[in-house]
Amino acid sequence: MNFRQLLDQNISLAVQRAIVGIVLEEYRHTHAEVSKKYGDEEAFDVQPHIRRANIESALLELEDRFKGTVLIRPGITERGHHYRFVVCGDFVLTQSYVESNRRVPRDAMFRNGFAGDPNQMLLDPEAEAERTRTLAAQELTYVIITHTPSVEN
C-alpha cells in the first residue's frame, strides 16, 4: 500500500478537503485582517503568527463536523508555544508554514516521537526515546501539512 492509499484509508476525502479549505480560507482571512489593521512592515511581522493561530483555531470545527473520526488536541512546545494537532485514524497531523513549496519544515525535537503520545501536553526532551518506542508500538503515522503563500502574496 502506498502513502496516498494509507492516507485515504485513515482520513476521509471529506476531512482532507475540509483541512485544505480551512488553510486556504485562513490565508485569505488573515491577509485581509492584517492588511486592514497594520502597516506593511508590522503586517509582514505578525501575519505568520496570526495565520497559524487562525488555522489552528479553525481546525477545532473538524471535531464537531466529523464526530468520532477526528480528534483535535492541544500541544505546547518546549518553548511554551501552543498549537493544535489533528488525530485521524492512525494519523497525527500538524500544520507548518514553509518558505517555498520545495522546502520541508525545520527540524524540531518533538517531531520524531510526537505521534506516539497524542495526549502529551508538554514535550519533554528526556522522554523522546520513550515516545519514539510508543510510536512504533502504536503504529501511528505523524504527518505535517505544509503550506506556503502563493508568489502573488
PDB file of N, CA and C in Angstrom, residues 39-145:
ATOM      1  N   GLY A  39       0.316  48.440   9.458  1.00  0.00           N
ATOM      2  CA  GLY A  39       1.115  48.955   8.352  1.00  0.00           C
ATOM      3  C   GLY A  39       1.859  47.808   7.682  1.00  0.00           C
ATOM      4  N   ASP A  40       2.444  48.057   6.523  1.00  0.00           N
ATOM      5  CA  ASP A  40       3.108  46.998   5.755  1.00  0.00           C
ATOM      6  C   ASP A  40       4.171  46.250   6.553  1.00  0.00           C
ATOM      7  N   GLU A  41       5.024  46.984   7.261  1.00  0.00           N
ATOM      8  CA  GLU A  41       6.114  46.336   7.996  1.00  0.00           C
ATOM      9  C   GLU A  41       5.579  45.486   9.146  1.00  0.00           C
ATOM     10  N   GLU A  42       4.642  46.044   9.897  1.00  0.00           N
ATOM     11  CA  GLU A  42       4.074  45.291  11.019  1.00  0.00           C
ATOM     12  C   GLU A  42       3.288  44.084  10.526  1.00  0.00           C
ATOM     13  N   ALA A  43       2.542  44.280   9.433  1.00  0.00           N
ATOM     14  CA  ALA A  43       1.774  43.164   8.864  1.00  0.00           C
ATOM     15  C   ALA A  43       2.701  42.027   8.463  1.00  0.00           C
ATOM     16  N   PHE A  44       3.829  42.363   7.880  1.00  0.00           N
ATOM     17  CA  PHE A  44       4.805  41.347   7.475  1.00  0.00           C
ATOM     18  C   PHE A  44       5.280  40.551   8.690  1.00  0.00           C
ATOM     19  N   ASP A  45       5.493  41.239   9.802  1.00  0.00           N
ATOM     20  CA  ASP A  45       5.989  40.581  11.009  1.00  0.00           C
ATOM     21  C   ASP A  45       4.942  39.700  11.684  1.00  0.00           C
ATOM     22  N   VAL A  46       3.704  40.179  11.781  1.00  0.00           N
ATOM     23  CA  VAL A  46       2.698  39.452  12.569  1.00  0.00           C
ATOM     24  C   VAL A  46       1.890  38.437  11.764  1.00  0.00           C
ATOM     25  N   GLN A  47       1.837  38.595  10.454  1.00  0.00           N
ATOM     26  CA  GLN A  47       0.959  37.736   9.646  1.00  0.00           C
ATOM     27  C   GLN A  47       1.205  36.240   9.855  1.00  0.00           C
ATOM     28  N   PRO A  48       2.443  35.748   9.862  1.00  0.00           N
ATOM     29  CA  PRO A  48       2.615  34.294  10.063  1.00  0.00           C
ATOM     30  C   PRO A  48       2.069  33.795  11.392  1.00  0.00           C
ATOM     31  N   HIS A  49       2.213  34.593  12.444  1.00  0.00           N
ATOM     32  CA  HIS A  49       1.756  34.178  13.774  1.00  0.00           C
ATOM     33  C   HIS A  49       0.229  34.183  13.856  1.00  0.00           C
ATOM     34  N   ILE A  50      -0.375  35.208  13.314  1.00  0.00           N
ATOM     35  CA  ILE A  50      -1.837  35.289  13.318  1.00  0.00           C
ATOM     36  C   ILE A  50      -2.428  34.206  12.427  1.00  0.00           C
ATOM     37  N   ARG A  51      -1.797  33.970  11.275  1.00  0.00           N
ATOM     38  CA  ARG A  51      -2.293  32.929  10.362  1.00  0.00           C
ATOM     39  C   ARG A  51      -2.243  31.552  11.028  1.00  0.00           C
ATOM     40  N   ARG A  52      -1.142  31.238  11.698  1.00  0.00           N
ATOM     41  CA  ARG A  52      -1.037  29.937  12.367  1.00  0.00           C
ATOM     42  C   ARG A  52      -2.132  29.798  13.414  1.00  0.00           C
ATOM     43  N   ALA A  53      -2.314  30.836  14.223  1.00  0.00           N
ATOM     44  CA  ALA A  53      -3.352  30.789  15.263  1.00  0.00           C
ATOM     45  C   ALA A  53      -4.738  30.671  14.638  1.00  0.00           C
ATOM     46  N   ASN A  54      -4.983  31.383  13.555  1.00  0.00           N
ATOM     47  CA  ASN A  54      -6.284  31.299  12.882  1.00  0.00           C
ATOM     48  C   ASN A  54      -6.529  29.905  12.317  1.00  0.00           C
ATOM     49  N   ILE A  55      -5.517  29.329  11.684  1.00  0.00           N
ATOM     50  CA  ILE A  55      -5.671  27.977  11.119  1.00  0.00           C
ATOM     51  C   ILE A  55      -5.957  26.983  12.238  1.00  0.00           C
ATOM     52  N   GLU A  56      -5.178  27.044  13.286  1.00  0.00           N
ATOM     53  CA  GLU A  56      -5.347  26.064  14.347  1.00  0.00           C
ATOM     54  C   GLU A  56      -6.666  26.247  15.095  1.00  0.00           C
ATOM     55  N   SER A  57      -7.121  27.474  15.243  1.00  0.00           N
ATOM     56  CA  SER A  57      -8.435  27.702  15.853  1.00  0.00           C
ATOM     57  C   SER A  57      -9.543  27.165  14.955  1.00  0.00           C
ATOM     58  N   ALA A  58      -9.406  27.370  13.656  1.00  0.00           N
ATOM     59  CA  ALA A  58     -10.418  26.882  12.712  1.00  0.00           C
ATOM     60  C   ALA A  58     -10.438  25.359  12.650  1.00  0.00           C
ATOM     61  N   LEU A  59      -9.306  24.711  12.899  1.00  0.00           N
ATOM     62  CA  LEU A  59      -9.275  23.243  12.895  1.00  0.00           C
ATOM     63  C   LEU A  59     -10.213  22.652  13.946  1.00  0.00           C
ATOM     64  N   LEU A  60     -10.525  23.425  14.994  1.00  0.00           N
ATOM     65  CA  LEU A  60     -11.421  22.931  16.042  1.00  0.00           C
ATOM     66  C   LEU A  60     -12.773  22.498  15.484  1.00  0.00           C
ATOM     67  N   GLU A  61     -13.220  23.147  14.410  1.00  0.00           N
ATOM     68  CA  GLU A  61     -14.529  22.806  13.838  1.00  0.00           C
ATOM     69  C   GLU A  61     -14.562  21.388  13.278  1.00  0.00           C
ATOM     70  N   LEU A  62     -13.406  20.835  12.948  1.00  0.00           N
ATOM     71  CA  LEU A  62     -13.371  19.484  12.373  1.00  0.00           C
ATOM     72  C   LEU A  62     -13.911  18.444  13.336  1.00  0.00           C
ATOM     73  N   GLU A  63     -13.621  18.616  14.617  1.00  0.00           N
ATOM     74  CA  GLU A  63     -14.073  17.627  15.607  1.00  0.00           C
ATOM     75  C   GLU A  63     -15.593  17.569  15.656  1.00  0.00           C
ATOM     76  N   ASP A  64     -16.269  18.724  15.544  1.00  0.00           N
ATOM     77  CA  ASP A  64     -17.735  18.744  15.532  1.00  0.00           C
ATOM     78  C   ASP A  64     -18.296  18.257  14.204  1.00  0.00           C
ATOM     79  N   ARG A  65     -17.664  18.650  13.111  1.00  0.00           N
ATOM     80  CA  ARG A  65     -18.162  18.264  11.783  1.00  0.00           C
ATOM     81  C   ARG A  65     -18.000  16.778  11.507  1.00  0.00           C
ATOM     82  N   PHE A  66     -16.947  16.177  12.055  1.00  0.00           N
ATOM     83  CA  PHE A  66     -16.645  14.777  11.769  1.00  0.00           C
ATOM     84  C   PHE A  66     -16.544  13.989  13.081  1.00  0.00           C
ATOM     85  N   LYS A  67     -17.607  14.049  13.854  1.00  0.00           N
ATOM     86  CA  LYS A  67     -17.643  13.399  15.171  1.00  0.00           C
ATOM     87  C   LYS A  67     -17.246  11.925  15.073  1.00  0.00           C
ATOM     88  N   GLY A  68     -16.364  11.527  15.973  1.00  0.00           N
ATOM     89  CA  GLY A  68     -15.955  10.133  16.032  1.00  0.00           C
ATOM     90  C   GLY A  68     -14.819   9.767  15.096  1.00  0.00           C
ATOM     91  N   THR A  69     -14.503  10.607  14.137  1.00  0.00           N
ATOM     92  CA  THR A  69     -13.400  10.280  13.216  1.00  0.00           C
ATOM     93  C   THR A  69     -12.238  11.258  13.326  1.00  0.00           C
ATOM     94  N   VAL A  70     -12.477  12.434  13.907  1.00  0.00           N
ATOM     95  CA  VAL A  70     -11.430  13.450  14.037  1.00  0.00           C
ATOM     96  C   VAL A  70     -11.378  13.915  15.490  1.00  0.00           C
ATOM     97  N   LEU A  71     -10.182  13.926  16.062  1.00  0.00           N
ATOM     98  CA  LEU A  71      -9.951  14.482  17.391  1.00  0.00           C
ATOM     99  C   LEU A  71      -8.966  15.633  17.253  1.00  0.00           C
ATOM    100  N   ILE A  72      -9.235  16.732  17.919  1.00  0.00           N
ATOM    101  CA  ILE A  72      -8.322  17.871  17.924  1.00  0.00           C
ATOM    102  C   ILE A  72      -7.752  17.977  19.332  1.00  0.00           C
ATOM    103  N   ARG A  73      -6.430  18.010  19.430  1.00  0.00           N
ATOM    104  CA  ARG A  73      -5.782  18.049  20.735  1.00  0.00           C
ATOM    105  C   ARG A  73      -4.815  19.225  20.798  1.00  0.00           C
ATOM    106  N   PRO A  74      -4.691  19.830  21.992  1.00  0.00           N
ATOM    107  CA  PRO A  74      -3.722  20.914  22.156  1.00  0.00           C
ATOM    108  C   PRO A  74      -2.340  20.369  22.455  1.00  0.00           C
ATOM    109  N   GLY A  75      -1.356  21.150  22.133  1.00  0.00           N
ATOM    110  CA  GLY A  75       0.018  20.815  22.471  1.00  0.00           C
ATOM    111  C   GLY A  75       0.763  22.084  22.844  1.00  0.00           C
ATOM    112  N   ILE A  76       1.883  21.919  23.517  1.00  0.00           N
ATOM    113  CA  ILE A  76       2.735  23.037  23.894  1.00  0.00           C
ATOM    114  C   ILE A  76       4.168  22.633  23.582  1.00  0.00           C
ATOM    115  N   THR A  77       4.885  23.472  22.831  1.00  0.00           N
ATOM    116  CA  THR A  77       6.283  23.180  22.546  1.00  0.00           C
ATOM    117  C   THR A  77       7.110  23.435  23.790  1.00  0.00           C
ATOM    118  N   GLU A  78       8.355  22.980  23.761  1.00  0.00           N
ATOM    119  CA  GLU A  78       9.204  23.203  24.932  1.00  0.00           C
ATOM    120  C   GLU A  78       9.514  24.686  25.132  1.00  0.00           C
ATOM    121  N   ARG A  79       9.271  25.507  24.133  1.00  0.00           N
ATOM    122  CA  ARG A  79       9.435  26.956  24.293  1.00  0.00           C
ATOM    123  C   ARG A  79       8.150  27.628  24.788  1.00  0.00           C
ATOM    124  N   GLY A  80       7.107  26.835  25.016  1.00  0.00           N
ATOM    125  CA  GLY A  80       5.870  27.370  25.547  1.00  0.00           C
ATOM    126  C   GLY A  80       4.873  27.847  24.506  1.00  0.00           C
ATOM    127  N   HIS A  81       5.114  27.548  23.228  1.00  0.00           N
ATOM    128  CA  HIS A  81       4.179  27.935  22.173  1.00  0.00           C
ATOM    129  C   HIS A  81       3.076  26.889  22.056  1.00  0.00           C
ATOM    130  N   HIS A  82       1.842  27.357  21.941  1.00  0.00           N
ATOM    131  CA  HIS A  82       0.686  26.464  21.833  1.00  0.00           C
ATOM    132  C   HIS A  82       0.384  26.142  20.374  1.00  0.00           C
ATOM    133  N   TYR A  83      -0.125  24.972  20.137  1.00  0.00           N
ATOM    134  CA  TYR A  83      -0.552  24.564  18.806  1.00  0.00           C
ATOM    135  C   TYR A  83      -1.602  23.479  18.963  1.00  0.00           C
ATOM    136  N   ARG A  84      -2.218  23.110  17.862  1.00  0.00           N
ATOM    137  CA  ARG A  84      -3.199  22.019  17.872  1.00  0.00           C
ATOM    138  C   ARG A  84      -2.736  20.940  16.902  1.00  0.00           C
ATOM    139  N   PHE A  85      -3.100  19.715  17.200  1.00  0.00           N
ATOM    140  CA  PHE A  85      -2.858  18.639  16.249  1.00  0.00           C
ATOM    141  C   PHE A  85      -4.139  17.854  16.047  1.00  0.00           C
ATOM    142  N   VAL A  86      -4.229  17.224  14.896  1.00  0.00           N
ATOM    143  CA  VAL A  86      -5.419  16.500  14.462  1.00  0.00           C
ATOM    144  C   VAL A  86      -5.099  15.011  14.506  1.00  0.00           C
ATOM    145  N   VAL A  87      -5.967  14.234  15.147  1.00  0.00           N
ATOM    146  CA  VAL A  87      -5.808  12.780  15.161  1.00  0.00           C
ATOM    147  C   VAL A  87      -6.933  12.195  14.320  1.00  0.00           C
ATOM    148  N   CYS A  88      -6.538  11.434  13.298  1.00  0.00           N
ATOM    149  CA  CYS A  88      -7.484  10.802  12.364  1.00  0.00           C
ATOM    150  C   CYS A  88      -7.011   9.379  12.118  1.00  0.00           C
ATOM    151  N   GLY A  89      -7.754   8.407  12.574  1.00  0.00           N
ATOM    152  CA  GLY A  89      -7.324   7.022  12.374  1.00  0.00           C
ATOM    153  C   GLY A  89      -5.952   6.818  12.978  1.00  0.00           C
ATOM    154  N   ASP A  90      -5.027   6.309  12.178  1.00  0.00           N
ATOM    155  CA  ASP A  90      -3.661   6.072  12.637  1.00  0.00           C
ATOM    156  C   ASP A  90      -2.737   7.245  12.340  1.00  0.00           C
ATOM    157  N   PHE A  91      -3.308   8.399  12.004  1.00  0.00           N
ATOM    158  CA  PHE A  91      -2.512   9.565  11.650  1.00  0.00           C
ATOM    159  C   PHE A  91      -2.636  10.665  12.693  1.00  0.00           C
ATOM    160  N   VAL A  92      -1.525  11.324  12.956  1.00  0.00           N
ATOM    161  CA  VAL A  92      -1.476  12.534  13.770  1.00  0.00           C
ATOM    162  C   VAL A  92      -0.934  13.622  12.852  1.00  0.00           C
ATOM    163  N   LEU A  93      -1.713  14.703  12.692  1.00  0.00           N
ATOM    164  CA  LEU A  93      -1.345  15.767  11.759  1.00  0.00           C
ATOM    165  C   LEU A  93      -1.118  17.087  12.483  1.00  0.00           C
ATOM    166  N   THR A  94      -0.089  17.803  12.067  1.00  0.00           N
ATOM    167  CA  THR A  94       0.103  19.189  12.478  1.00  0.00           C
ATOM    168  C   THR A  94       0.292  20.000  11.206  1.00  0.00           C
ATOM    169  N   GLN A  95       0.264  21.327  11.353  1.00  0.00           N
ATOM    170  CA  GLN A  95       0.447  22.180  10.182  1.00  0.00           C
ATOM    171  C   GLN A  95       1.673  23.047  10.378  1.00  0.00           C
ATOM    172  N   SER A  96       2.426  23.251   9.294  1.00  0.00           N
ATOM    173  CA  SER A  96       3.626  24.081   9.342  1.00  0.00           C
ATOM    174  C   SER A  96       3.741  24.907   8.079  1.00  0.00           C
ATOM    175  N   TYR A  97       4.100  26.153   8.269  1.00  0.00           N
ATOM    176  CA  TYR A  97       4.396  27.051   7.159  1.00  0.00           C
ATOM    177  C   TYR A  97       5.814  26.754   6.666  1.00  0.00           C
ATOM    178  N   VAL A  98       6.014  26.760   5.362  1.00  0.00           N
ATOM    179  CA  VAL A  98       7.351  26.660   4.783  1.00  0.00           C
ATOM    180  C   VAL A  98       7.539  27.815   3.810  1.00  0.00           C
ATOM    181  N   GLU A  99       8.791  28.226   3.604  1.00  0.00           N
ATOM    182  CA  GLU A  99       9.075  29.389   2.760  1.00  0.00           C
ATOM    183  C   GLU A  99       8.730  29.173   1.291  1.00  0.00           C
ATOM    184  N   SER A 100       8.892  27.951   0.811  1.00  0.00           N
ATOM    185  CA  SER A 100       8.539  27.666  -0.576  1.00  0.00           C
ATOM    186  C   SER A 100       8.047  26.226  -0.655  1.00  0.00           C
ATOM    187  N   ASN A 101       7.356  25.900  -1.749  1.00  0.00           N
ATOM    188  CA  ASN A 101       6.793  24.557  -1.859  1.00  0.00           C
ATOM    189  C   ASN A 101       7.852  23.477  -2.044  1.00  0.00           C
ATOM    190  N   ARG A 102       9.095  23.835  -2.167  1.00  0.00           N
ATOM    191  CA  ARG A 102      10.175  22.850  -2.305  1.00  0.00           C
ATOM    192  C   ARG A 102      10.938  22.652  -0.993  1.00  0.00           C
ATOM    193  N   ARG A 103      10.504  23.287   0.076  1.00  0.00           N
ATOM    194  CA  ARG A 103      11.174  23.195   1.377  1.00  0.00           C
ATOM    195  C   ARG A 103      10.399  22.255   2.294  1.00  0.00           C
ATOM    196  N   VAL A 104      11.073  21.775   3.308  1.00  0.00           N
ATOM    197  CA  VAL A 104      10.413  20.986   4.348  1.00  0.00           C
ATOM    198  C   VAL A 104      10.491  21.774   5.647  1.00  0.00           C
ATOM    199  N   PRO A 105       9.590  21.503   6.600  1.00  0.00           N
ATOM    200  CA  PRO A 105       9.653  22.228   7.873  1.00  0.00           C
ATOM    201  C   PRO A 105      10.986  22.002   8.568  1.00  0.00           C
ATOM    202  N   ARG A 106      11.390  23.005   9.333  1.00  0.00           N
ATOM    203  CA  ARG A 106      12.649  22.886  10.070  1.00  0.00           C
ATOM    204  C   ARG A 106      12.565  21.703  11.029  1.00  0.00           C
ATOM    205  N   ASP A 107      13.708  21.148  11.330  1.00  0.00           N
ATOM    206  CA  ASP A 107      13.760  20.029  12.258  1.00  0.00           C
ATOM    207  C   ASP A 107      13.369  20.513  13.655  1.00  0.00           C
ATOM    208  N   ALA A 108      12.637  19.705  14.362  1.00  0.00           N
ATOM    209  CA  ALA A 108      12.264  20.028  15.733  1.00  0.00           C
ATOM    210  C   ALA A 108      12.324  18.748  16.548  1.00  0.00           C
ATOM    211  N   MET A 109      12.797  18.863  17.773  1.00  0.00           N
ATOM    212  CA  MET A 109      12.997  17.673  18.606  1.00  0.00           C
ATOM    213  C   MET A 109      11.726  16.857  18.779  1.00  0.00           C
ATOM    214  N   PHE A 110      10.573  17.526  18.894  1.00  0.00           N
ATOM    215  CA  PHE A 110       9.351  16.798  19.210  1.00  0.00           C
ATOM    216  C   PHE A 110       8.826  15.975  18.051  1.00  0.00           C
ATOM    217  N   ARG A 111       9.234  16.241  16.821  1.00  0.00           N
ATOM    218  CA  ARG A 111       8.588  15.606  15.677  1.00  0.00           C
ATOM    219  C   ARG A 111       8.814  14.102  15.608  1.00  0.00           C
ATOM    220  N   ASN A 112       9.986  13.616  15.992  1.00  0.00           N
ATOM    221  CA  ASN A 112      10.270  12.184  15.857  1.00  0.00           C
ATOM    222  C   ASN A 112       9.313  11.317  16.650  1.00  0.00           C
ATOM    223  N   GLY A 113       9.011  11.698  17.864  1.00  0.00           N
ATOM    224  CA  GLY A 113       8.196  10.843  18.696  1.00  0.00           C
ATOM    225  C   GLY A 113       6.818  11.387  18.997  1.00  0.00           C
ATOM    226  N   PHE A 114       6.456  12.478  18.372  1.00  0.00           N
ATOM    227  CA  PHE A 114       5.227  13.164  18.725  1.00  0.00           C
ATOM    228  C   PHE A 114       3.992  12.293  18.569  1.00  0.00           C
ATOM    229  N   ALA A 115       3.863  11.585  17.493  1.00  0.00           N
ATOM    230  CA  ALA A 115       2.657  10.811  17.250  1.00  0.00           C
ATOM    231  C   ALA A 115       2.487   9.686  18.265  1.00  0.00           C
ATOM    232  N   GLY A 116       3.541   9.314  18.930  1.00  0.00           N
ATOM    233  CA  GLY A 116       3.455   8.217  19.879  1.00  0.00           C
ATOM    234  C   GLY A 116       2.621   8.513  21.101  1.00  0.00           C
ATOM    235  N   ASP A 117       2.422   9.773  21.430  1.00  0.00           N
ATOM    236  CA  ASP A 117       1.619  10.095  22.599  1.00  0.00           C
ATOM    237  C   ASP A 117       0.769  11.322  22.308  1.00  0.00           C
ATOM    238  N   PRO A 118      -0.367  11.144  21.625  1.00  0.00           N
ATOM    239  CA  PRO A 118      -1.174  12.295  21.246  1.00  0.00           C
ATOM    240  C   PRO A 118      -1.795  13.034  22.420  1.00  0.00           C
ATOM    241  N   ASN A 119      -1.693  12.518  23.629  1.00  0.00           N
ATOM    242  CA  ASN A 119      -2.215  13.221  24.792  1.00  0.00           C
ATOM    243  C   ASN A 119      -1.123  13.977  25.544  1.00  0.00           C
ATOM    244  N   GLN A 120       0.097  13.879  25.062  1.00  0.00           N
ATOM    245  CA  GLN A 120       1.226  14.556  25.708  1.00  0.00           C
ATOM    246  C   GLN A 120       1.068  16.067  25.583  1.00  0.00           C
ATOM    247  N   MET A 121       0.988  16.765  26.691  1.00  0.00           N
ATOM    248  CA  MET A 121       0.806  18.214  26.666  1.00  0.00           C
ATOM    249  C   MET A 121       2.131  18.952  26.570  1.00  0.00           C
ATOM    250  N   LEU A 122       3.107  18.552  27.325  1.00  0.00           N
ATOM    251  CA  LEU A 122       4.425  19.178  27.276  1.00  0.00           C
ATOM    252  C   LEU A 122       5.401  18.179  26.684  1.00  0.00           C
ATOM    253  N   LEU A 123       6.145  18.624  25.730  1.00  0.00           N
ATOM    254  CA  LEU A 123       7.053  17.728  25.022  1.00  0.00           C
ATOM    255  C   LEU A 123       8.418  17.789  25.688  1.00  0.00           C
ATOM    256  N   ASP A 124       8.677  16.840  26.543  1.00  0.00           N
ATOM    257  CA  ASP A 124       9.871  16.793  27.358  1.00  0.00           C
ATOM    258  C   ASP A 124      10.979  16.063  26.590  1.00  0.00           C
ATOM    259  N   PRO A 125      12.103  16.729  26.330  1.00  0.00           N
ATOM    260  CA  PRO A 125      13.176  16.084  25.562  1.00  0.00           C
ATOM    261  C   PRO A 125      13.658  14.771  26.175  1.00  0.00           C
ATOM    262  N   GLU A 126      13.637  14.661  27.514  1.00  0.00           N
ATOM    263  CA  GLU A 126      14.105  13.417  28.147  1.00  0.00           C
ATOM    264  C   GLU A 126      13.202  12.234  27.806  1.00  0.00           C
ATOM    265  N   ALA A 127      11.948  12.500  27.472  1.00  0.00           N
ATOM    266  CA  ALA A 127      11.011  11.424  27.169  1.00  0.00           C
ATOM    267  C   ALA A 127      10.974  11.083  25.681  1.00  0.00           C
ATOM    268  N   GLU A 128      11.834  11.706  24.895  1.00  0.00           N
ATOM    269  CA  GLU A 128      11.810  11.499  23.439  1.00  0.00           C
ATOM    270  C   GLU A 128      11.975  10.032  23.051  1.00  0.00           C
ATOM    271  N   ALA A 129      12.922   9.330  23.656  1.00  0.00           N
ATOM    272  CA  ALA A 129      13.150   7.919  23.311  1.00  0.00           C
ATOM    273  C   ALA A 129      11.916   7.083  23.639  1.00  0.00           C
ATOM    274  N   GLU A 130      11.294   7.357  24.777  1.00  0.00           N
ATOM    275  CA  GLU A 130      10.091   6.611  25.159  1.00  0.00           C
ATOM    276  C   GLU A 130       8.944   6.877  24.194  1.00  0.00           C
ATOM    277  N   ARG A 131       8.763   8.142  23.770  1.00  0.00           N
ATOM    278  CA  ARG A 131       7.699   8.459  22.809  1.00  0.00           C
ATOM    279  C   ARG A 131       7.962   7.766  21.477  1.00  0.00           C
ATOM    280  N   THR A 132       9.217   7.694  21.079  1.00  0.00           N
ATOM    281  CA  THR A 132       9.551   7.016  19.825  1.00  0.00           C
ATOM    282  C   THR A 132       9.198   5.532  19.921  1.00  0.00           C
ATOM    283  N   ARG A 133       9.483   4.896  21.058  1.00  0.00           N
ATOM    284  CA  ARG A 133       9.112   3.488  21.255  1.00  0.00           C
ATOM    285  C   ARG A 133       7.591   3.326  21.245  1.00  0.00           C
ATOM    286  N   THR A 134       6.894   4.262  21.890  1.00  0.00           N
ATOM    287  CA  THR A 134       5.436   4.211  21.923  1.00  0.00           C
ATOM    288  C   THR A 134       4.866   4.350  20.518  1.00  0.00           C
ATOM    289  N   LEU A 135       5.435   5.257  19.756  1.00  0.00           N
ATOM    290  CA  LEU A 135       5.000   5.455  18.367  1.00  0.00           C
ATOM    291  C   LEU A 135       5.127   4.161  17.579  1.00  0.00           C
ATOM    292  N   ALA A 136       6.267   3.504  17.720  1.00  0.00           N
ATOM    293  CA  ALA A 136       6.472   2.258  16.999  1.00  0.00           C
ATOM    294  C   ALA A 136       5.459   1.203  17.445  1.00  0.00           C
ATOM    295  N   ALA A 137       5.171   1.161  18.732  1.00  0.00           N
ATOM    296  CA  ALA A 137       4.222   0.171  19.256  1.00  0.00           C
ATOM    297  C   ALA A 137       2.804   0.461  18.784  1.00  0.00           C
ATOM    298  N   GLN A 138       2.423   1.725  18.712  1.00  0.00           N
ATOM    299  CA  GLN A 138       1.063   2.076  18.318  1.00  0.00           C
ATOM    300  C   GLN A 138       0.890   2.148  16.804  1.00  0.00           C
ATOM    301  N   GLU A 139       1.996   2.190  16.104  1.00  0.00           N
ATOM    302  CA  GLU A 139       1.987   2.274  14.646  1.00  0.00           C
ATOM    303  C   GLU A 139       1.202   3.481  14.142  1.00  0.00           C
ATOM    304  N   LEU A 140       1.365   4.619  14.842  1.00  0.00           N
ATOM    305  CA  LEU A 140       0.777   5.864  14.380  1.00  0.00           C
ATOM    306  C   LEU A 140       1.733   6.526  13.398  1.00  0.00           C
ATOM    307  N   THR A 141       1.186   7.271  12.479  1.00  0.00           N
ATOM    308  CA  THR A 141       1.992   7.966  11.485  1.00  0.00           C
ATOM    309  C   THR A 141       1.829   9.461  11.695  1.00  0.00           C
ATOM    310  N   TYR A 142       2.948  10.152  11.841  1.00  0.00           N
ATOM    311  CA  TYR A 142       2.940  11.587  12.036  1.00  0.00           C
ATOM    312  C   TYR A 142       3.057  12.261  10.674  1.00  0.00           C
ATOM    313  N   VAL A 143       2.132  13.183  10.392  1.00  0.00           N
ATOM    314  CA  VAL A 143       2.088  13.860   9.088  1.00  0.00           C
ATOM    315  C   VAL A 143       2.110  15.364   9.328  1.00  0.00           C
ATOM    316  N   ILE A 144       2.913  16.071   8.554  1.00  0.00           N
ATOM    317  CA  ILE A 144       2.955  17.528   8.624  1.00  0.00           C
ATOM    318  C   ILE A 144       2.262  18.078   7.383  1.00  0.00           C
ATOM    319  N   ILE A 145       1.216  18.863   7.601  1.00  0.00           N
ATOM    320  CA  ILE A 145       0.557  19.561   6.498  1.00  0.00           C
ATOM    321  C   ILE A 145       1.367  20.827   6.274  1.00  0.00           C
TER     322      ILE A 145
END
